[in-house]
Amino acid sequence: MVNYRTVEAMRNRIRIERAILDITQADLAERIHVSRQTINAIESNKYVPSAVLAMKIARIFGKTVEEIFELDEND
Amino acid sequence: MVNYRTVEAMRNRIRIERAILDITQADLAERIHVSRQTINAIESNKYVPSAVLAMKIARIFGKTVEEIFELDEND
DNA sequence: ACCAAAAGTAAAATAAACTTTACATTTTGA
DNA sequence: TCAAAATGTAAAGTTTATTTTACTTTTGGT
């Protein structure tokens, strides 16, 4: 059981919103012109997306950035 | 007259919102724990902030990320 | 006009995002 | 159950964000 590197700064609802739209990580990646691995990494909190990506993702889901991403307490 | 490097991806209302709150770049920087130069660079579109920074900035102003930052057309 | 504070800029260094390639594991549906 | 599709992961490489230090320019008030 290994500890994968994650960034403790935000939580996100991408997986849930993807499920609602019924689209894959690859679909989402294609729609915002990033690699599938980038979506996977953001979705699983391996790193924090740029504001541009966050806004594009939120826009696909018809939500605000704050409805998709939540800042961790303690900052 | 030199062309300073800017990133064409977003516009922002930081300067305006700072004026409303009457705080300096240095004040804002301090409140979100980044350097003053980082605020200056974001405010003058030298680069795109991370989603975490964008959210912290928006939160200071009591607005959503979308109310502070606007994606450029054409993406 | 002068001074101080604020804002602009720049360069070098470091950290972090993002891509590409490639393969392993899990899930899904026929 | 079998195959295909979707997801997870990793490493190496590139680009971009962010820091630090330091200096210049602009702005506001007296």
PDB file of C-alpha atoms (C1' of nucleotides) in Angstrom:
ATOM      1  CA  MET A   1       0.000   0.000   0.000  1.00  0.00           C
ATOM      2  CA  VAL A   2       1.770   3.011  -1.338  1.00  0.00           C
ATOM      3  CA  ASN A   3       1.145   6.668  -0.691  1.00  0.00           C
ATOM      4  CA  TYR A   4       0.532   8.414  -3.967  1.00  0.00           C
ATOM      5  CA  ARG A   5       1.472  12.047  -4.047  1.00  0.00           C
ATOM      6  CA  THR A   6      -1.437  14.369  -3.656  1.00  0.00           C
ATOM      7  CA  VAL A   7      -1.643  18.081  -3.095  1.00  0.00           C
ATOM      8  CA  GLU A   8      -3.556  19.191  -0.016  1.00  0.00           C
ATOM      9  CA  ALA A   9      -5.163  22.390  -1.179  1.00  0.00           C
ATOM     10  CA  MET A  10      -8.510  21.652  -2.775  1.00  0.00           C
ATOM     11  CA  ARG A  11     -11.223  19.071  -3.192  1.00  0.00           C
ATOM     12  CA  ASN A  12     -13.198  18.704  -6.385  1.00  0.00           C
ATOM     13  CA  ARG A  13     -16.409  17.245  -7.771  1.00  0.00           C
ATOM     14  CA  ILE A  14     -15.176  16.457 -11.249  1.00  0.00           C
ATOM     15  CA  ARG A  15     -15.884  12.737 -11.031  1.00  0.00           C
ATOM     16  CA  ILE A  16     -19.442  13.397  -9.924  1.00  0.00           C
ATOM     17  CA  GLU A  17     -20.114  16.002 -12.577  1.00  0.00           C
ATOM     18  CA  ARG A  18     -18.615  13.742 -15.213  1.00  0.00           C
ATOM     19  CA  ALA A  19     -20.951  11.011 -14.110  1.00  0.00           C
ATOM     20  CA  ILE A  20     -23.908  13.359 -14.421  1.00  0.00           C
ATOM     21  CA  LEU A  21     -22.908  14.297 -17.950  1.00  0.00           C
ATOM     22  CA  ASP A  22     -21.848  10.704 -18.578  1.00  0.00           C
ATOM     23  CA  ILE A  23     -18.522  11.601 -20.127  1.00  0.00           C
ATOM     24  CA  THR A  24     -15.115   9.997 -19.687  1.00  0.00           C
ATOM     25  CA  GLN A  25     -11.884  11.630 -18.553  1.00  0.00           C
ATOM     26  CA  ALA A  26     -10.761  11.427 -22.164  1.00  0.00           C
ATOM     27  CA  ASP A  27     -13.932  13.169 -23.345  1.00  0.00           C
ATOM     28  CA  LEU A  28     -13.464  15.986 -20.872  1.00  0.00           C
ATOM     29  CA  ALA A  29      -9.787  16.289 -21.744  1.00  0.00           C
ATOM     30  CA  GLU A  30     -10.620  16.594 -25.403  1.00  0.00           C
ATOM     31  CA  ARG A  31     -13.253  19.243 -24.781  1.00  0.00           C
ATOM     32  CA  ILE A  32     -10.847  21.516 -22.958  1.00  0.00           C
ATOM     33  CA  HIS A  33      -7.775  20.617 -24.999  1.00  0.00           C
ATOM     34  CA  VAL A  34      -5.595  19.014 -22.379  1.00  0.00           C
ATOM     35  CA  SER A  35      -4.266  15.502 -22.062  1.00  0.00           C
ATOM     36  CA  ARG A  36      -6.282  12.763 -20.431  1.00  0.00           C
ATOM     37  CA  GLN A  37      -3.560  12.430 -17.798  1.00  0.00           C
ATOM     38  CA  THR A  38      -4.010  16.045 -16.862  1.00  0.00           C
ATOM     39  CA  ILE A  39      -7.685  15.473 -16.147  1.00  0.00           C
ATOM     40  CA  ASN A  40      -6.874  12.332 -14.225  1.00  0.00           C
ATOM     41  CA  ALA A  41      -4.263  14.167 -12.163  1.00  0.00           C
ATOM     42  CA  ILE A  42      -6.552  17.085 -11.349  1.00  0.00           C
ATOM     43  CA  GLU A  43      -9.493  14.826 -10.569  1.00  0.00           C
ATOM     44  CA  SER A  44      -7.373  12.769  -8.169  1.00  0.00           C
ATOM     45  CA  ASN A  45      -5.715  15.793  -6.572  1.00  0.00           C
ATOM     46  CA  LYS A  46      -2.234  15.152  -7.839  1.00  0.00           C
ATOM     47  CA  TYR A  47      -1.947  18.805  -8.636  1.00  0.00           C
ATOM     48  CA  VAL A  48      -3.820  22.063  -8.696  1.00  0.00           C
ATOM     49  CA  PRO A  49      -5.031  23.186 -12.114  1.00  0.00           C
ATOM     50  CA  SER A  50      -4.442  26.657 -13.484  1.00  0.00           C
ATOM     51  CA  ALA A  51      -7.314  29.096 -13.137  1.00  0.00           C
ATOM     52  CA  VAL A  52      -7.910  28.812 -16.867  1.00  0.00           C
ATOM     53  CA  LEU A  53      -8.354  25.045 -16.690  1.00  0.00           C
ATOM     54  CA  ALA A  54     -10.494  25.295 -13.584  1.00  0.00           C
ATOM     55  CA  MET A  55     -12.759  27.788 -15.330  1.00  0.00           C
ATOM     56  CA  LYS A  56     -13.000  25.704 -18.488  1.00  0.00           C
ATOM     57  CA  ILE A  57     -13.858  22.624 -16.480  1.00  0.00           C
ATOM     58  CA  ALA A  58     -16.491  24.466 -14.467  1.00  0.00           C
ATOM     59  CA  ARG A  59     -17.943  25.893 -17.647  1.00  0.00           C
ATOM     60  CA  ILE A  60     -18.345  22.449 -19.193  1.00  0.00           C
ATOM     61  CA  PHE A  61     -20.388  21.472 -16.153  1.00  0.00           C
ATOM     62  CA  GLY A  62     -22.408  24.681 -16.183  1.00  0.00           C
ATOM     63  CA  LYS A  63     -21.189  25.603 -12.712  1.00  0.00           C
ATOM     64  CA  THR A  64     -18.963  28.187 -11.075  1.00  0.00           C
ATOM     65  CA  VAL A  65     -15.420  27.290 -10.129  1.00  0.00           C
ATOM     66  CA  GLU A  66     -16.471  27.367  -6.483  1.00  0.00           C
ATOM     67  CA  GLU A  67     -19.196  24.807  -7.154  1.00  0.00           C
ATOM     68  CA  ILE A  68     -16.638  22.388  -8.582  1.00  0.00           C
ATOM     69  CA  PHE A  69     -13.550  23.130  -6.519  1.00  0.00           C
ATOM     70  CA  GLU A  70     -13.428  23.778  -2.792  1.00  0.00           C
ATOM     71  CA  LEU A  71     -10.472  25.279  -0.972  1.00  0.00           C
ATOM     72  CA  ASP A  72      -9.196  23.317   1.963  1.00  0.00           C
ATOM     73  CA  GLU A  73      -9.801  24.733   5.400  1.00  0.00           C
ATOM     74  CA  ASN A  74      -6.659  26.165   6.956  1.00  0.00           C
ATOM     75  CA  ASP A  75      -6.142  28.501   4.151  1.00  0.00           C
TER      76      ASP A  75
ATOM     77  CA  MET B   1       7.897  51.729 -26.131  1.00  0.00           C
ATOM     78  CA  VAL B   2       8.490  48.142 -25.286  1.00  0.00           C
ATOM     79  CA  ASN B   3       6.115  45.257 -25.439  1.00  0.00           C
ATOM     80  CA  TYR B   4       5.912  43.577 -22.063  1.00  0.00           C
ATOM     81  CA  ARG B   5       5.077  39.908 -22.077  1.00  0.00           C
ATOM     82  CA  THR B   6       1.489  39.163 -21.253  1.00  0.00           C
ATOM     83  CA  VAL B   7      -0.529  35.983 -21.418  1.00  0.00           C
ATOM     84  CA  GLU B   8      -3.647  36.142 -23.542  1.00  0.00           C
ATOM     85  CA  ALA B   9      -6.007  33.865 -21.706  1.00  0.00           C
ATOM     86  CA  MET B  10      -7.940  35.855 -19.133  1.00  0.00           C
ATOM     87  CA  ARG B  11      -8.897  39.334 -18.064  1.00  0.00           C
ATOM     88  CA  ASN B  12      -9.283  40.301 -14.423  1.00  0.00           C
ATOM     89  CA  ARG B  13     -10.826  42.931 -12.191  1.00  0.00           C
ATOM     90  CA  ILE B  14      -8.284  42.802  -9.405  1.00  0.00           C
ATOM     91  CA  ARG B  15      -7.256  46.440  -9.676  1.00  0.00           C
ATOM     92  CA  ILE B  16     -10.866  47.566  -9.487  1.00  0.00           C
ATOM     93  CA  GLU B  17     -11.732  45.334  -6.564  1.00  0.00           C
ATOM     94  CA  ARG B  18      -8.587  46.447  -4.763  1.00  0.00           C
ATOM     95  CA  ALA B  19      -9.646  50.028  -5.250  1.00  0.00           C
ATOM     96  CA  ILE B  20     -13.061  49.272  -3.772  1.00  0.00           C
ATOM     97  CA  LEU B  21     -11.493  47.683  -0.711  1.00  0.00           C
ATOM     98  CA  ASP B  22      -8.770  50.330  -0.768  1.00  0.00           C
ATOM     99  CA  ILE B  23      -5.908  47.909  -0.348  1.00  0.00           C
ATOM    100  CA  THR B  24      -2.494  47.832  -2.012  1.00  0.00           C
ATOM    101  CA  GLN B  25      -0.959  45.005  -4.010  1.00  0.00           C
ATOM    102  CA  ALA B  26       1.258  44.371  -1.011  1.00  0.00           C
ATOM    103  CA  ASP B  27      -1.768  44.149   1.297  1.00  0.00           C
ATOM    104  CA  LEU B  28      -3.481  41.653  -0.955  1.00  0.00           C
ATOM    105  CA  ALA B  29      -0.294  39.639  -1.332  1.00  0.00           C
ATOM    106  CA  GLU B  30       0.075  39.439   2.414  1.00  0.00           C
ATOM    107  CA  ARG B  31      -3.512  38.341   2.916  1.00  0.00           C
ATOM    108  CA  ILE B  32      -3.170  35.397   0.587  1.00  0.00           C
ATOM    109  CA  HIS B  33       0.441  34.599   1.426  1.00  0.00           C
ATOM    110  CA  VAL B  34       2.124  35.261  -1.877  1.00  0.00           C
ATOM    111  CA  SER B  35       4.730  37.806  -2.891  1.00  0.00           C
ATOM    112  CA  ARG B  36       3.768  41.267  -3.999  1.00  0.00           C
ATOM    113  CA  GLN B  37       5.296  40.555  -7.399  1.00  0.00           C
ATOM    114  CA  THR B  38       2.960  37.622  -7.831  1.00  0.00           C
ATOM    115  CA  ILE B  39      -0.052  39.879  -7.351  1.00  0.00           C
ATOM    116  CA  ASN B  40       1.424  42.443  -9.694  1.00  0.00           C
ATOM    117  CA  ALA B  41       2.070  39.790 -12.338  1.00  0.00           C
ATOM    118  CA  ILE B  42      -1.421  38.308 -12.094  1.00  0.00           C
ATOM    119  CA  GLU B  43      -3.076  41.712 -12.045  1.00  0.00           C
ATOM    120  CA  SER B  44      -1.182  42.781 -15.162  1.00  0.00           C
ATOM    121  CA  ASN B  45      -1.706  39.491 -16.980  1.00  0.00           C
ATOM    122  CA  LYS B  46       1.893  38.399 -17.005  1.00  0.00           C
ATOM    123  CA  TYR B  47       0.737  34.940 -16.065  1.00  0.00           C
ATOM    124  CA  VAL B  48      -2.256  32.870 -15.122  1.00  0.00           C
ATOM    125  CA  PRO B  49      -2.632  32.125 -11.407  1.00  0.00           C
ATOM    126  CA  SER B  50      -3.293  28.678 -10.027  1.00  0.00           C
ATOM    127  CA  ALA B  51      -6.900  27.859  -9.203  1.00  0.00           C
ATOM    128  CA  VAL B  52      -6.037  28.074  -5.524  1.00  0.00           C
ATOM    129  CA  LEU B  53      -4.754  31.629  -5.860  1.00  0.00           C
ATOM    130  CA  ALA B  54      -7.672  32.641  -8.047  1.00  0.00           C
ATOM    131  CA  MET B  55     -10.098  31.321  -5.438  1.00  0.00           C
ATOM    132  CA  LYS B  56      -8.299  33.017  -2.561  1.00  0.00           C
ATOM    133  CA  ILE B  57      -8.275  36.316  -4.424  1.00  0.00           C
ATOM    134  CA  ALA B  58     -11.955  36.035  -5.290  1.00  0.00           C
ATOM    135  CA  ARG B  59     -12.758  35.162  -1.709  1.00  0.00           C
ATOM    136  CA  ILE B  60     -11.014  38.279  -0.408  1.00  0.00           C
ATOM    137  CA  PHE B  61     -13.275  40.322  -2.654  1.00  0.00           C
ATOM    138  CA  GLY B  62     -16.387  38.372  -1.701  1.00  0.00           C
ATOM    139  CA  LYS B  63     -16.943  37.309  -5.287  1.00  0.00           C
ATOM    140  CA  THR B  64     -16.816  34.132  -7.340  1.00  0.00           C
ATOM    141  CA  VAL B  65     -13.790  33.397  -9.481  1.00  0.00           C
ATOM    142  CA  GLU B  66     -15.889  34.107 -12.567  1.00  0.00           C
ATOM    143  CA  GLU B  67     -16.760  37.555 -11.240  1.00  0.00           C
ATOM    144  CA  ILE B  68     -13.078  38.420 -10.940  1.00  0.00           C
ATOM    145  CA  PHE B  69     -11.527  36.529 -13.839  1.00  0.00           C
ATOM    146  CA  GLU B  70     -12.958  36.194 -17.325  1.00  0.00           C
ATOM    147  CA  LEU B  71     -11.793  33.681 -19.885  1.00  0.00           C
ATOM    148  CA  ASP B  72     -10.826  35.113 -23.234  1.00  0.00           C
ATOM    149  CA  GLU B  73     -13.135  34.446 -26.123  1.00  0.00           C
ATOM    150  CA  ASN B  74     -11.735  31.861 -28.499  1.00  0.00           C
ATOM    151  CA  ASP B  75     -11.362  29.280 -25.878  1.00  0.00           C
TER     152      ASP B  75
ATOM    153  C1'  DA C   1       8.626  70.674  -5.901  1.00  0.00           C
ATOM    154  C1'  DC C   2       9.629  67.091  -2.642  1.00  0.00           C
ATOM    155  C1'  DC C   3       9.143  62.876  -0.171  1.00  0.00           C
ATOM    156  C1'  DA C   4       7.239  58.541   0.705  1.00  0.00           C
ATOM    157  C1'  DA C   5       4.507  54.939  -0.701  1.00  0.00           C
ATOM    158  C1'  DA C   6       2.938  52.209  -4.338  1.00  0.00           C
ATOM    159  C1'  DA C   7       3.469  50.079  -8.534  1.00  0.00           C
ATOM    160  C1'  DG C   8       6.315  48.358 -12.453  1.00  0.00           C
ATOM    161  C1'  DT C   9       9.991  45.606 -14.053  1.00  0.00           C
ATOM    162  C1'  DA C  10      13.763  42.265 -14.454  1.00  0.00           C
ATOM    163  C1'  DA C  11      16.813  38.334 -13.798  1.00  0.00           C
ATOM    164  C1'  DA C  12      17.966  34.130 -11.627  1.00  0.00           C
ATOM    165  C1'  DA C  13      16.466  30.330  -9.090  1.00  0.00           C
ATOM    166  C1'  DT C  14      13.003  26.894  -7.703  1.00  0.00           C
ATOM    167  C1'  DA C  15       8.597  24.655  -7.749  1.00  0.00           C
ATOM    168  C1'  DA C  16       4.743  23.140  -9.996  1.00  0.00           C
ATOM    169  C1'  DA C  17       1.748  22.291 -14.058  1.00  0.00           C
ATOM    170  C1'  DC C  18       1.251  19.904 -18.230  1.00  0.00           C
ATOM    171  C1'  DT C  19       2.683  16.631 -22.195  1.00  0.00           C
ATOM    172  C1'  DT C  20       4.048  12.405 -24.154  1.00  0.00           C
ATOM    173  C1'  DT C  21       4.753   7.654 -24.075  1.00  0.00           C
ATOM    174  C1'  DA C  22       3.942   3.517 -22.173  1.00  0.00           C
ATOM    175  C1'  DC C  23       2.132   0.024 -19.444  1.00  0.00           C
ATOM    176  C1'  DA C  24      -0.866  -2.004 -15.506  1.00  0.00           C
ATOM    177  C1'  DT C  25      -5.289  -2.379 -13.311  1.00  0.00           C
ATOM    178  C1'  DT C  26     -10.244  -1.874 -13.028  1.00  0.00           C
ATOM    179  C1'  DT C  27     -14.753  -1.557 -14.864  1.00  0.00           C
ATOM    180  C1'  DT C  28     -18.354  -2.547 -18.092  1.00  0.00           C
ATOM    181  C1'  DG C  29     -21.142  -4.733 -21.188  1.00  0.00           C
ATOM    182  C1'  DA C  30     -22.268  -8.372 -24.538  1.00  0.00           C
TER     183       DA C  30
ATOM    184  C1'  DT D   1     -16.133 -14.874 -19.004  1.00  0.00           C
ATOM    185  C1'  DC D   2     -13.825 -12.239 -22.381  1.00  0.00           C
ATOM    186  C1'  DA D   3     -12.625  -8.215 -24.655  1.00  0.00           C
ATOM    187  C1'  DA D   4     -12.708  -3.513 -24.956  1.00  0.00           C
ATOM    188  C1'  DA D   5     -12.900   0.702 -22.759  1.00  0.00           C
ATOM    189  C1'  DA D   6     -11.804   3.453 -18.964  1.00  0.00           C
ATOM    190  C1'  DT D   7      -8.909   4.614 -15.357  1.00  0.00           C
ATOM    191  C1'  DG D   8      -4.499   4.670 -12.687  1.00  0.00           C
ATOM    192  C1'  DT D   9       0.248   5.368 -12.559  1.00  0.00           C
ATOM    193  C1'  DA D  10       5.054   6.538 -13.681  1.00  0.00           C
ATOM    194  C1'  DA D  11       9.115   8.678 -15.639  1.00  0.00           C
ATOM    195  C1'  DA D  12      11.260  12.078 -18.414  1.00  0.00           C
ATOM    196  C1'  DG D  13      10.959  16.267 -20.587  1.00  0.00           C
ATOM    197  C1'  DT D  14       9.077  21.137 -21.390  1.00  0.00           C
ATOM    198  C1'  DT D  15       6.765  25.108 -20.048  1.00  0.00           C
ATOM    199  C1'  DT D  16       4.904  28.165 -16.787  1.00  0.00           C
ATOM    200  C1'  DA D  17       4.068  29.924 -12.085  1.00  0.00           C
ATOM    201  C1'  DT D  18       6.064  31.804  -8.018  1.00  0.00           C
ATOM    202  C1'  DT D  19       9.903  33.618  -5.030  1.00  0.00           C
ATOM    203  C1'  DT D  20      13.640  36.570  -3.895  1.00  0.00           C
ATOM    204  C1'  DT D  21      16.344  40.488  -4.496  1.00  0.00           C
ATOM    205  C1'  DA D  22      16.866  44.704  -6.239  1.00  0.00           C
ATOM    206  C1'  DC D  23      16.231  48.659  -8.835  1.00  0.00           C
ATOM    207  C1'  DT D  24      13.257  52.235 -11.485  1.00  0.00           C
ATOM    208  C1'  DT D  25       9.087  54.767 -12.269  1.00  0.00           C
ATOM    209  C1'  DT D  26       4.725  56.574 -10.969  1.00  0.00           C
ATOM    210  C1'  DT D  27       1.444  58.581  -7.827  1.00  0.00           C
ATOM    211  C1'  DG D  28      -0.387  61.207  -3.948  1.00  0.00           C
ATOM    212  C1'  DG D  29      -0.120  64.292  -0.428  1.00  0.00           C
ATOM    213  C1'  DT D  30       1.944  68.434   1.892  1.00  0.00           C
TER     214       DT D  30
END
